[in-house]
Every structure is written in C-alpha cells, then in structure tokens.
Tab-separated table of C-alpha atoms in Angstrom:
chain	number	residue	atom	x	y	z
V	30	GLY	CA	66.349	101.860	106.549
V	31	ALA	CA	66.687	100.211	103.736
V	32	GLY	CA	69.634	101.719	101.814
V	33	VAL	CA	71.955	104.320	103.015
V	34	SER	CA	70.170	107.795	104.313
V	35	GLN	CA	72.040	111.217	104.158
V	36	SER	CA	70.632	114.101	105.641
V	37	PRO	CA	69.996	116.885	104.787
V	38	SER	CA	70.116	116.125	101.334
V	39	ASN	CA	70.303	120.388	100.460
V	40	LYS	CA	72.386	122.664	102.275
V	41	VAL	CA	73.017	126.131	101.596
V	42	THR	CA	75.273	127.966	103.680
V	43	GLU	CA	77.783	131.333	104.114
V	44	LYS	CA	80.965	131.592	103.222
V	45	GLY	CA	82.912	130.612	106.350
V	46	LYS	CA	79.858	128.992	108.317
V	47	ASP	CA	80.824	125.362	109.863
V	48	VAL	CA	78.562	122.576	107.889
V	49	GLU	CA	77.750	119.129	108.945
V	50	LEU	CA	76.428	116.154	107.319
V	51	ARG	CA	75.661	113.118	108.549
V	52	CYS	CA	75.447	109.075	107.108
V	53	ASP	CA	73.213	106.780	107.978
V	54	PRO	CA	75.105	103.495	106.274
V	55	ILE	CA	72.913	100.578	105.806
V	56	SER	CA	72.546	98.402	109.031
V	57	GLY	CA	75.881	95.840	109.879
V	58	HIS	CA	77.997	97.220	106.879
V	59	THR	CA	81.409	98.092	108.814
V	60	ALA	CA	82.765	99.852	105.992
V	61	LEU	CA	81.999	103.838	105.362
V	62	TYR	CA	83.167	106.166	102.851
V	63	TRP	CA	82.555	109.539	101.954
V	64	TYR	CA	83.077	111.137	98.302
V	65	ARG	CA	82.747	113.952	96.781
V	66	GLN	CA	81.364	115.223	93.505
V	67	SER	CA	81.326	118.346	91.669
V	68	LEU	CA	79.256	119.790	89.154
V	69	GLY	CA	80.241	117.135	86.193
V	70	GLN	CA	83.242	115.301	87.611
V	71	GLY	CA	83.900	112.251	89.056
V	72	LEU	CA	84.689	111.585	92.272
V	73	GLU	CA	86.987	112.346	94.782
V	74	PHE	CA	88.015	110.270	97.798
V	75	LEU	CA	87.665	112.339	101.570
V	76	ILE	CA	87.872	109.265	103.983
V	77	TYR	CA	86.815	105.830	104.647
V	78	PHE	CA	85.881	103.817	108.082
V	79	GLN	CA	86.669	100.431	108.787
V	80	GLY	CA	83.938	100.535	112.042
V	81	ASN	CA	84.627	103.392	113.353
V	82	SER	CA	88.412	103.790	112.738
V	83	ALA	CA	89.573	105.673	109.497
V	84	PRO	CA	92.875	104.096	108.413
V	85	ASP	CA	93.330	106.635	104.990
V	86	LYS	CA	92.279	110.367	105.793
V	87	SER	CA	94.782	111.742	102.775
V	88	GLY	CA	91.884	112.921	101.103
V	89	LEU	CA	90.279	115.366	102.929
V	90	PRO	CA	91.059	118.269	101.339
V	91	SER	CA	92.514	120.811	103.730
V	92	ASP	CA	92.273	120.666	107.499
V	93	ARG	CA	88.898	122.211	108.020
V	94	PHE	CA	87.586	118.607	106.938
V	95	SER	CA	87.344	116.190	109.313
V	96	ALA	CA	85.267	113.250	110.185
V	97	GLU	CA	84.013	110.814	112.623
V	98	ARG	CA	82.258	107.316	112.993
V	99	THR	CA	80.800	106.246	116.570
V	100	GLY	CA	79.257	103.083	117.404
V	101	GLY	CA	80.530	101.494	114.026
V	102	SER	CA	76.857	103.196	112.369
V	103	VAL	CA	76.515	106.972	111.394
V	104	SER	CA	78.945	109.263	110.629
V	105	THR	CA	79.134	113.105	110.242
V	106	LEU	CA	81.140	114.550	107.865
V	107	THR	CA	82.190	118.272	109.119
V	108	ILE	CA	83.931	121.296	107.251
V	109	GLN	CA	84.815	124.447	109.305
V	110	ARG	CA	84.849	127.839	107.589
V	111	THR	CA	83.545	127.007	104.663
V	112	GLN	CA	84.999	128.582	101.437
V	113	GLN	CA	82.920	129.221	97.729
V	114	GLU	CA	85.429	125.610	96.161
V	115	ASP	CA	83.241	123.528	98.990
V	116	SER	CA	80.644	123.557	97.131
V	117	ALA	CA	79.489	120.068	95.947
V	118	VAL	CA	77.846	117.048	96.308
V	119	TYR	CA	78.592	115.042	99.144
V	120	LEU	CA	78.417	111.351	98.725
V	121	CYS	CA	78.352	108.384	101.833
V	122	ALA	CA	78.359	105.054	100.518
V	123	SER	CA	78.746	101.498	102.740
V	124	SER	CA	79.567	98.266	102.298
V	125	PHE	CA	80.037	94.663	104.787
V	126	GLY	CA	83.753	95.260	104.088
V	127	LEU	CA	86.344	97.185	102.584
V	128	GLY	CA	86.574	97.148	99.270
V	129	PHE	CA	84.058	95.362	96.831
V	130	TYR	CA	84.738	91.737	98.971
V	131	ASN	CA	81.675	89.429	98.633
V	132	SER	CA	79.617	92.897	98.896
V	133	PRO	CA	78.690	95.594	96.711
V	134	LEU	CA	79.137	99.853	97.551
V	135	HIS	CA	75.973	101.164	98.170
V	136	PHE	CA	75.615	104.731	98.284
V	137	GLY	CA	73.150	107.378	99.295
V	138	ASN	CA	71.547	110.103	97.604
V	139	GLY	CA	74.241	112.220	98.526
V	140	THR	CA	74.425	116.223	100.341
V	141	ARG	CA	74.076	118.821	97.882
V	142	LEU	CA	75.851	121.544	99.610
V	143	THR	CA	76.071	125.164	98.041
V	144	VAL	CA	78.339	127.656	99.661
V	145	THR	CA	77.449	131.846	99.155
K	25	LYS	CA	100.088	103.700	90.413
K	26	GLN	CA	96.682	102.171	89.420
K	27	GLU	CA	94.583	104.378	86.880
K	28	VAL	CA	91.201	103.780	85.819
K	29	THR	CA	90.079	104.666	82.294
K	30	GLN	CA	86.820	104.839	80.509
K	31	ILE	CA	86.468	105.167	76.719
K	32	PRO	CA	84.450	106.786	75.279
K	33	ALA	CA	83.485	109.011	77.644
K	34	ALA	CA	80.316	110.207	76.260
K	35	LEU	CA	78.454	107.599	73.479
K	36	SER	CA	74.771	108.290	72.235
K	37	VAL	CA	73.332	105.681	69.895
K	38	PRO	CA	68.861	105.080	68.854
K	39	GLU	CA	67.194	103.066	71.140
K	40	GLY	CA	67.161	99.174	70.922
K	41	GLU	CA	70.975	99.296	69.861
K	42	ASN	CA	73.211	96.920	71.592
K	43	LEU	CA	76.330	98.559	73.198
K	44	VAL	CA	79.682	98.666	74.600
K	45	LEU	CA	81.495	100.629	77.174
K	46	ASN	CA	85.038	99.833	78.225
K	47	CYS	CA	86.955	100.088	81.268
K	48	SER	CA	90.940	99.677	81.408
K	49	PHE	CA	93.189	99.779	84.116
K	50	THR	CA	96.983	99.730	84.535
K	51	ASP	CA	98.110	97.656	87.316
K	52	SER	CA	96.704	93.527	87.538
K	53	ALA	CA	96.214	93.236	91.038
K	54	ILE	CA	92.918	93.938	91.383
K	55	TYR	CA	90.982	92.303	93.188
K	56	ASN	CA	87.032	92.804	92.819
K	57	LEU	CA	85.247	95.295	90.135
K	58	GLN	CA	82.296	96.608	89.811
K	59	TRP	CA	80.147	99.061	87.343
K	60	PHE	CA	77.482	101.984	89.078
K	61	ARG	CA	74.863	104.312	86.936
K	62	GLN	CA	74.365	107.618	88.265
K	63	ASP	CA	71.378	109.515	87.193
K	64	PRO	CA	71.711	113.366	87.425
K	65	GLY	CA	71.323	114.474	90.635
K	66	LYS	CA	71.459	111.236	92.126
K	67	GLY	CA	73.750	109.393	93.652
K	68	LEU	CA	75.290	105.770	92.581
K	69	THR	CA	73.660	102.925	91.806
K	70	SER	CA	74.899	99.777	92.410
K	71	LEU	CA	74.217	97.094	88.734
K	72	LEU	CA	77.160	94.409	88.371
K	73	LEU	CA	79.694	93.243	91.098
K	74	ILE	CA	82.083	90.909	89.896
K	75	GLN	CA	84.925	89.457	91.863
K	76	SER	CA	88.416	88.291	91.739
K	77	SER	CA	87.630	84.673	90.952
K	78	GLN	CA	84.752	85.754	88.434
K	79	ARG	CA	85.349	86.292	84.733
K	80	GLU	CA	81.461	87.647	84.563
K	81	GLN	CA	78.062	89.021	85.430
K	82	THR	CA	74.844	89.069	83.889
K	83	SER	CA	71.639	91.040	85.399
K	84	GLY	CA	68.738	91.361	83.201
K	85	ARG	CA	70.139	92.735	79.840
K	86	LEU	CA	73.480	93.899	80.966
K	87	ASN	CA	76.573	91.819	81.339
K	88	ALA	CA	79.812	92.753	83.021
K	89	SER	CA	83.680	91.210	82.018
K	90	LEU	CA	86.509	91.039	83.569
K	91	ASP	CA	89.658	90.409	82.331
K	92	LYS	CA	92.524	90.898	84.549
K	93	SER	CA	95.112	89.468	82.405
K	94	SER	CA	94.249	92.088	79.288
K	95	GLY	CA	93.027	95.261	81.780
K	96	ARG	CA	90.055	95.090	81.004
K	97	SER	CA	86.039	95.400	81.957
K	98	THR	CA	83.425	95.639	79.860
K	99	LEU	CA	79.589	96.390	80.295
K	100	TYR	CA	77.718	94.942	77.489
K	101	ILE	CA	74.016	96.949	77.642
K	102	ALA	CA	71.838	95.032	74.566
K	103	ALA	CA	68.710	96.573	73.369
K	104	SER	CA	69.061	99.981	75.130
K	105	GLN	CA	66.414	102.289	76.424
K	106	PRO	CA	66.152	105.617	76.748
K	107	GLY	CA	65.342	104.624	80.388
K	108	ASP	CA	69.043	103.574	79.859
K	109	SER	CA	70.489	107.109	79.651
K	110	ALA	CA	72.810	108.063	82.998
K	111	THR	CA	76.594	107.784	83.526
K	112	TYR	CA	78.113	104.448	84.013
K	113	LEU	CA	80.935	104.345	86.583
K	114	CYS	CA	83.071	101.488	86.967
K	115	ALA	CA	85.198	100.494	89.876
K	116	PHE	CA	88.120	98.487	91.050
K	117	ASP	CA	89.116	97.489	94.505
K	118	SER	CA	92.972	97.075	95.259
K	119	ASN	CA	94.138	96.126	98.556
K	120	TYR	CA	90.829	98.028	99.525
K	121	GLN	CA	91.785	101.079	97.950
K	122	LEU	CA	88.941	101.545	95.660
K	123	ILE	CA	89.835	103.220	92.591
K	124	TRP	CA	87.461	104.810	90.206
K	125	GLY	CA	86.993	105.542	86.538
K	126	ALA	CA	85.402	109.088	85.196
K	127	GLY	CA	82.531	107.848	83.832
K	128	THR	CA	80.759	107.275	80.596
K	129	LYS	CA	78.198	109.112	79.890
K	130	LEU	CA	75.649	107.395	77.210
K	131	ILE	CA	72.673	108.923	75.790
K	132	ILE	CA	69.758	106.780	74.391
K	133	LYS	CA	67.521	108.579	71.937
K	134	PRO	CA	63.900	107.734	71.284
C-alpha cells in the first residue's frame, strides 16, 4: 500500500481479554515503531524494530505487552489480560532506516483501543 | 538526558497571521529533526525533515529551521488558515533514539 496501514481502526474489548493489533508498514521500510497515545497526551514509546529484531523493548509498560515482526514487514502488538488503563490510541510508524536519517517517519492512523 | 520542550503549549490566532512555533532541546548531539502535525483522532503527518547537515527546509507556507548550537528549532507558518488548526509536534533523533516534544495545539480562528 501507499502508506502505513493499521488494523483494526477501533477495538472495544472487555477487561481481561487479549487483543492483537496489526501494523503493515510501507514496503521496503526496515524500521518500525510502536507508540501509545492516551487522550490529550503526548506519544509514549513502546518498542521499535530494525528488520525483525527489537533492540529496544524498554518502553513496553508491562509483561502483558509483547510485539513481533516477521519477514521484515508486518508487525503485531499483543496485549494480554487487558486492563482499563490500556485504553489509548496505538500508533505505528515506519521509515527506511533508524532515526530520521535520509528518511522521514510515516505514521498509520492508529488503532483506538477501549477496554470496558 | 535529552529533553524536548515545545512552547507555547497552545496558541490561538486569527486567520491570515504569520506565526512561529518553537521547539528546544537540551543536547546538541542530535542528528535530524522532523516536524509533524496531528489532527484530532488521526495519526501524525510528516511536514518537514531537516537533516543534521541542513539548517532549514521549506514546503509551501511552512519553513522549519534548525540551530543546533542554540538547541532550537522553529516552525514558521505564513498566512495561516483555519485548515492549519492541529497539534504540531517536533521530534529529534539522537543516536537512533527518537525524542518527542509534547506538541503545540494551534487554533486558527476564521
């Protein structure tokens, strides 16, 4: 596709359920980032991938959060046993390389997660 | 620790005015800078990317500058329009870590 695609766009789930969020980056982009944005707040870094490797997982809030990337393309962010404080918009971004070197960062429209 | 500050946090101006948004950082060891806009309920849209060796970039009515010695970047918007209303964020990459400001919420009044 022409841009970063995230699915679903909206997800409502019951507390305690597991959810899986998907990100399809721009073709050829090796770097992929996941961020979380709570209502009215700034971006909270979760994790980034260089290829299929995740060198920095320091932003994951708890061990209920995990992410993987396969084939250097699609990434999934999984939240187990969801809690109400997990409610937020989850944003994915990709670029040709790490940082902004020679390549701007492109964002998807996000997945709005609501935990009831 | 690298920190990024965006001032003001919110700004409301009449249509047609020229305006400047500010972004300051504490560590001059930054590589590249990018300005984004975010519309309510949407993801972020890249506006301008300034690489480390550059001092400014222009796109239409937007001009962004980078002065690493003073630890500052500015986004200049000329002849503002109601459609410019959004939250504007700046971000730096420093050794491959992306450091984000909290954003400036801009409202352009018709």
